[in-house]
mmCIF file of C-alpha atoms in Angstrom:
data_model
loop_
_atom_site.group_PDB
_atom_site.id
_atom_site.type_symbol
_atom_site.label_atom_id
_atom_site.label_comp_id
_atom_site.label_asym_id
_atom_site.label_seq_id
_atom_site.Cartn_x
_atom_site.Cartn_y
_atom_site.Cartn_z
ATOM 1 C CA MET A 1 135.015 144.517 181.194
ATOM 2 C CA SER A 2 138.266 144.905 179.429
ATOM 3 C CA GLU A 3 141.261 146.612 180.869
ATOM 4 C CA PRO A 4 141.173 149.737 178.615
ATOM 5 C CA GLU A 5 137.562 150.285 179.609
ATOM 6 C CA ASP A 6 138.398 149.890 183.298
ATOM 7 C CA ARG A 7 141.220 152.318 182.934
ATOM 8 C CA GLU A 8 139.006 154.896 181.188
ATOM 9 C CA ASP A 9 136.383 154.409 183.853
ATOM 10 C CA ARG A 10 138.922 154.951 186.626
ATOM 11 C CA VAL A 11 140.292 158.115 184.918
ATOM 12 C CA LEU A 12 136.779 159.466 184.550
ATOM 13 C CA ARG A 13 136.066 158.900 188.244
ATOM 14 C CA GLU A 14 139.283 160.663 189.238
ATOM 15 C CA ARG A 15 138.416 163.637 187.119
ATOM 16 C CA LEU A 16 134.907 163.799 188.539
ATOM 17 C CA ALA A 17 136.300 163.592 192.070
ATOM 18 C CA ALA A 18 138.608 166.523 191.308
ATOM 19 C CA LEU A 19 135.641 168.609 190.229
ATOM 20 C CA ARG A 20 133.756 168.043 193.461
ATOM 21 C CA ASP A 21 133.790 171.016 195.864
ATOM 22 C CA ASP A 22 134.310 170.597 199.482
ATOM 23 C CA ALA A 23 131.400 171.518 201.698
ATOM 24 C CA PRO A 24 131.734 174.984 203.217
ATOM 25 C CA GLY A 25 133.187 175.159 206.695
ATOM 26 C CA PRO A 26 131.279 176.150 209.828
ATOM 27 C CA ASP A 27 132.447 179.783 209.577
ATOM 28 C CA PHE A 28 131.272 180.172 205.947
ATOM 29 C CA GLN A 29 128.016 181.920 206.913
ATOM 30 C CA ALA A 30 129.760 184.430 209.162
ATOM 31 C CA LEU A 31 132.417 185.086 206.506
ATOM 32 C CA LEU A 32 129.761 185.670 203.808
ATOM 33 C CA HIS A 33 127.837 188.016 206.105
ATOM 34 C CA ARG A 34 130.990 190.049 206.831
ATOM 35 C CA ARG A 35 131.781 190.405 203.124
ATOM 36 C CA LEU A 36 128.232 191.523 202.303
ATOM 37 C CA VAL A 37 128.301 194.150 205.061
ATOM 38 C CA GLU A 38 131.656 195.460 203.837
ATOM 39 C CA ALA A 39 130.362 195.709 200.248
ATOM 40 C CA GLY A 40 127.403 197.832 201.356
ATOM 41 C CA PRO A 41 123.958 197.966 199.734
ATOM 42 C CA PRO A 42 123.775 197.448 195.970
ATOM 43 C CA THR A 43 123.465 200.532 193.800
ATOM 44 C CA PRO A 44 119.807 201.187 193.001
ATOM 45 C CA ALA A 45 118.626 200.605 189.464
ATOM 46 C CA SER A 46 118.283 203.736 187.348
ATOM 47 C CA GLY A 47 114.835 205.263 186.840
ATOM 48 C CA TRP A 48 114.826 204.100 183.249
ATOM 49 C CA ASP A 49 115.449 200.493 184.389
ATOM 50 C CA ALA A 50 112.500 200.739 186.773
ATOM 51 C CA VAL A 51 110.258 202.052 184.001
ATOM 52 C CA ARG A 52 111.414 199.351 181.613
ATOM 53 C CA ASP A 53 110.800 196.665 184.245
ATOM 54 C CA PHE A 54 107.353 198.117 184.987
ATOM 55 C CA TRP A 55 106.398 198.000 181.285
ATOM 56 C CA ARG A 56 107.813 194.504 180.881
ATOM 57 C CA ARG A 57 105.690 193.097 183.714
ATOM 58 C CA ARG A 58 102.445 194.906 182.813
ATOM 59 C CA ALA A 59 102.696 194.979 179.019
ATOM 60 C CA PRO A 60 99.650 192.796 178.282
ATOM 61 C CA VAL A 61 97.391 195.349 179.985
ATOM 62 C CA LEU A 62 99.232 198.638 179.538
ATOM 63 C CA TRP A 63 99.882 198.635 175.786
ATOM 64 C CA PRO A 64 96.193 198.295 174.832
ATOM 65 C CA ALA A 65 95.277 200.936 177.438
ATOM 66 C CA VAL A 66 97.886 203.336 176.053
ATOM 67 C CA GLY A 67 96.593 202.710 172.520
ATOM 68 C CA VAL A 68 93.012 203.503 173.536
ATOM 69 C CA ALA A 69 94.128 206.634 175.419
ATOM 70 C CA MET A 70 96.102 207.876 172.413
ATOM 71 C CA GLY A 71 93.117 207.256 170.121
ATOM 72 C CA VAL A 72 90.791 209.242 172.390
ATOM 73 C CA ALA A 73 93.340 212.061 172.708
ATOM 74 C CA THR A 74 93.763 212.208 168.914
ATOM 75 C CA PHE A 75 89.997 212.303 168.442
ATOM 76 C CA LEU A 76 89.606 215.164 170.927
ATOM 77 C CA VAL A 77 92.503 217.180 169.511
ATOM 78 C CA LEU A 78 91.309 216.812 165.922
ATOM 79 C CA GLY A 79 87.767 217.700 166.962
ATOM 80 C CA ALA A 80 89.019 220.856 168.657
ATOM 81 C CA VAL A 81 91.295 221.824 165.773
ATOM 82 C CA ARG A 82 88.842 221.198 162.941
ATOM 83 C CA GLY A 83 85.676 222.524 164.626
ATOM 84 C CA THR A 84 82.632 222.967 162.486
ATOM 85 C CA PRO A 85 83.357 225.056 159.390
ATOM 86 C CA ALA A 86 79.989 226.795 159.501
ATOM 87 C CA ALA A 87 80.471 227.902 163.098
ATOM 88 C CA THR A 88 83.947 229.319 162.551
ATOM 89 C CA THR A 89 83.417 231.197 159.303
ATOM 90 C CA GLU A 90 79.788 232.228 159.434
ATOM 91 C CA SER A 91 78.491 235.210 161.378
ATOM 92 C CA PRO A 92 74.894 235.318 162.662
ATOM 93 C CA GLY A 93 74.061 237.721 159.837
ATOM 94 C CA MET A 94 75.370 235.237 157.259
ATOM 95 C CA ALA A 95 73.160 232.472 158.679
ATOM 96 C CA ALA A 96 70.148 234.768 158.326
ATOM 97 C CA LEU A 97 70.974 235.351 154.638
ATOM 98 C CA GLU A 98 70.032 231.735 153.935
ATOM 99 C CA ARG A 99 66.307 232.567 154.367
ATOM 100 C CA PRO A 100 65.238 235.693 152.488
ATOM 101 C CA GLY A 101 62.307 237.604 153.970
ATOM 102 C CA THR A 102 61.455 239.567 150.805
ATOM 103 C CA GLN A 103 62.233 239.115 147.109
ATOM 104 C CA VAL A 104 62.268 242.025 144.697
ATOM 105 C CA PRO A 105 63.582 242.495 141.141
ATOM 106 C CA VAL A 106 66.431 244.937 140.472
ATOM 107 C CA SER A 107 64.050 247.227 138.555
ATOM 108 C CA LYS A 108 61.620 247.654 141.512
ATOM 109 C CA VAL A 109 61.648 249.464 144.840
ATOM 110 C CA ALA A 110 61.043 247.270 147.903
ATOM 111 C CA VAL A 111 59.183 248.591 150.941
ATOM 112 C CA ILE A 112 60.440 246.913 154.096
ATOM 113 C CA LYS A 113 57.986 247.252 156.966
ATOM 114 C CA LEU A 114 59.752 247.215 160.328
ATOM 115 C CA ASP A 115 57.395 246.483 163.223
ATOM 116 C CA PHE A 116 58.593 247.731 166.616
ATOM 117 C CA THR A 117 56.272 246.697 169.434
ATOM 118 C CA ALA A 118 56.162 248.587 172.741
ATOM 119 C CA ASP A 119 54.361 247.544 175.929
ATOM 120 C CA VAL A 120 53.794 251.177 176.877
ATOM 121 C CA ALA A 121 53.970 254.444 174.960
ATOM 122 C CA VAL A 122 57.486 255.857 174.625
ATOM 123 C CA GLU A 123 57.948 259.614 174.178
ATOM 124 C CA GLN A 124 61.264 259.369 172.383
ATOM 125 C CA ALA A 125 62.942 256.447 170.649
ATOM 126 C CA ASP A 126 66.079 256.599 168.513
ATOM 127 C CA PHE A 127 66.070 254.578 165.293
ATOM 128 C CA GLN A 128 68.832 253.600 162.895
ATOM 129 C CA VAL A 129 68.594 251.585 159.666
ATOM 130 C CA SER A 130 71.811 250.423 157.962
ATOM 131 C CA LEU A 131 72.097 249.085 154.428
ATOM 132 C CA PRO A 132 74.906 246.946 153.034
ATOM 133 C CA GLU A 133 76.770 247.797 149.852
ATOM 134 C CA GLY A 134 74.474 246.958 146.899
ATOM 135 C CA LEU A 135 71.287 248.437 148.414
ATOM 136 C CA SER A 136 70.276 252.083 148.612
ATOM 137 C CA PHE A 137 67.525 254.075 150.292
ATOM 138 C CA TRP A 138 64.839 255.347 147.894
ATOM 139 C CA ALA A 139 62.644 258.446 148.334
ATOM 140 C CA ASP A 140 60.569 260.561 145.924
ATOM 141 C CA GLY A 141 61.666 258.425 142.963
ATOM 142 C CA GLU A 142 65.378 259.028 143.658
ATOM 143 C CA GLU A 143 68.230 257.085 145.164
ATOM 144 C CA LEU A 144 69.600 258.579 148.400
ATOM 145 C CA PRO A 145 73.400 258.481 148.896
ATOM 146 C CA LEU A 146 73.175 257.367 152.558
ATOM 147 C CA ARG A 147 74.297 253.951 153.867
ATOM 148 C CA SER A 148 72.722 254.544 157.264
ATOM 149 C CA PHE A 149 69.708 256.623 158.271
ATOM 150 C CA GLN A 150 68.924 257.843 161.827
ATOM 151 C CA TRP A 151 65.905 259.621 163.317
ATOM 152 C CA THR A 152 63.952 260.066 166.542
ATOM 153 C CA GLN A 153 60.202 259.583 166.995
ATOM 154 C CA PRO A 154 57.730 258.535 169.697
ATOM 155 C CA LEU A 155 56.361 254.975 169.897
ATOM 156 C CA SER A 156 52.777 254.239 170.813
ATOM 157 C CA ALA A 157 51.828 251.244 172.936
ATOM 158 C CA GLY A 158 51.454 248.157 170.762
ATOM 159 C CA SER A 159 52.600 247.751 167.164
ATOM 160 C CA ASN A 160 54.552 250.518 165.401
ATOM 161 C CA VAL A 161 55.098 249.783 161.694
ATOM 162 C CA ILE A 162 57.821 251.850 160.030
ATOM 163 C CA PRO A 163 58.121 251.521 156.217
ATOM 164 C CA ILE A 164 61.567 251.830 154.631
ATOM 165 C CA ALA A 165 61.926 252.028 150.823
ATOM 166 C CA VAL A 166 65.082 250.466 149.369
ATOM 167 C CA ARG A 167 66.244 249.413 145.933
ATOM 168 C CA GLY A 168 68.840 246.844 144.930
ATOM 169 C CA GLN A 169 71.600 247.817 142.528
ATOM 170 C CA ARG A 170 72.546 244.247 141.592
ATOM 171 C CA PRO A 171 71.167 240.736 142.273
ATOM 172 C CA GLY A 172 72.036 239.056 145.577
ATOM 173 C CA ARG A 173 70.927 238.580 149.149
ATOM 174 C CA TYR A 174 71.364 241.507 151.522
ATOM 175 C CA LEU A 175 70.961 241.945 155.264
ATOM 176 C CA VAL A 176 69.189 245.156 156.328
ATOM 177 C CA THR A 177 69.773 246.012 160.001
ATOM 178 C CA ALA A 178 67.341 248.179 161.987
ATOM 179 C CA LEU A 179 68.014 249.280 165.548
ATOM 180 C CA ALA A 180 65.742 251.074 168.051
ATOM 181 C CA ARG A 181 66.791 252.474 171.433
ATOM 182 C CA ALA A 182 64.368 253.692 174.056
ATOM 183 C CA GLY A 183 65.937 254.421 177.436
ATOM 184 C CA ASP A 184 68.008 251.387 178.390
ATOM 185 C CA GLN A 185 66.159 249.073 175.984
ATOM 186 C CA ARG A 186 67.636 248.108 172.654
ATOM 187 C CA ILE A 187 65.690 246.299 169.927
ATOM 188 C CA GLU A 188 67.337 245.054 166.756
ATOM 189 C CA HIS A 189 65.686 243.719 163.589
ATOM 190 C CA ASP A 190 67.483 241.967 160.748
ATOM 191 C CA VAL A 191 65.631 241.662 157.437
ATOM 192 C CA VAL A 192 66.950 239.629 154.503
ATOM 193 C CA LEU A 193 66.172 241.126 151.115
ATOM 194 C CA GLU A 194 66.791 239.094 147.970
ATOM 195 C CA VAL A 195 67.259 241.145 144.837
ATOM 196 C CA THR A 196 66.642 239.177 141.656
ATOM 197 C CA GLY A 197 67.628 240.090 138.119
ATOM 198 C CA GLY A 198 64.729 241.300 135.992
#
């Protein structure tokens, strides 16, 4: 080796020796313990740090689970909000209008036969028949101005057919409602009448 290399080598060793720390003394452990006790416990991490750490460690499982939960929640909320259009806008009477019971032209009078059946004879039963706008009661070749007609009559045991004459003023489907009350019993009939043009 040449002298400049030896000198550089010696300088490097001196510098490395200066960097070396001395081993701690025998009282180092006691001194460290005293300092830690004086400093007290470390301040706890904030709640947000704990949440962030929790998500960081469990991310591979939690993110897909959260995604599935949000999808199910969205599905349920949209299902509740949207509902079924027919169920929210249609009354039971409107559903019945889909199937007409009788068809009659505008120029003719329709006779609706209401059949009230009783298990036993009833001395007095109250009846009411209501017509929607567009239909009218018909008697003796004339239109009656009533929208609703009420009367009382006895019912015999078995079938009791009550004819009601009505006429349509314009084409369409109409719901005729008939109601009978006998004591605490209530019987209701809905009849769909389709009036056609001609």
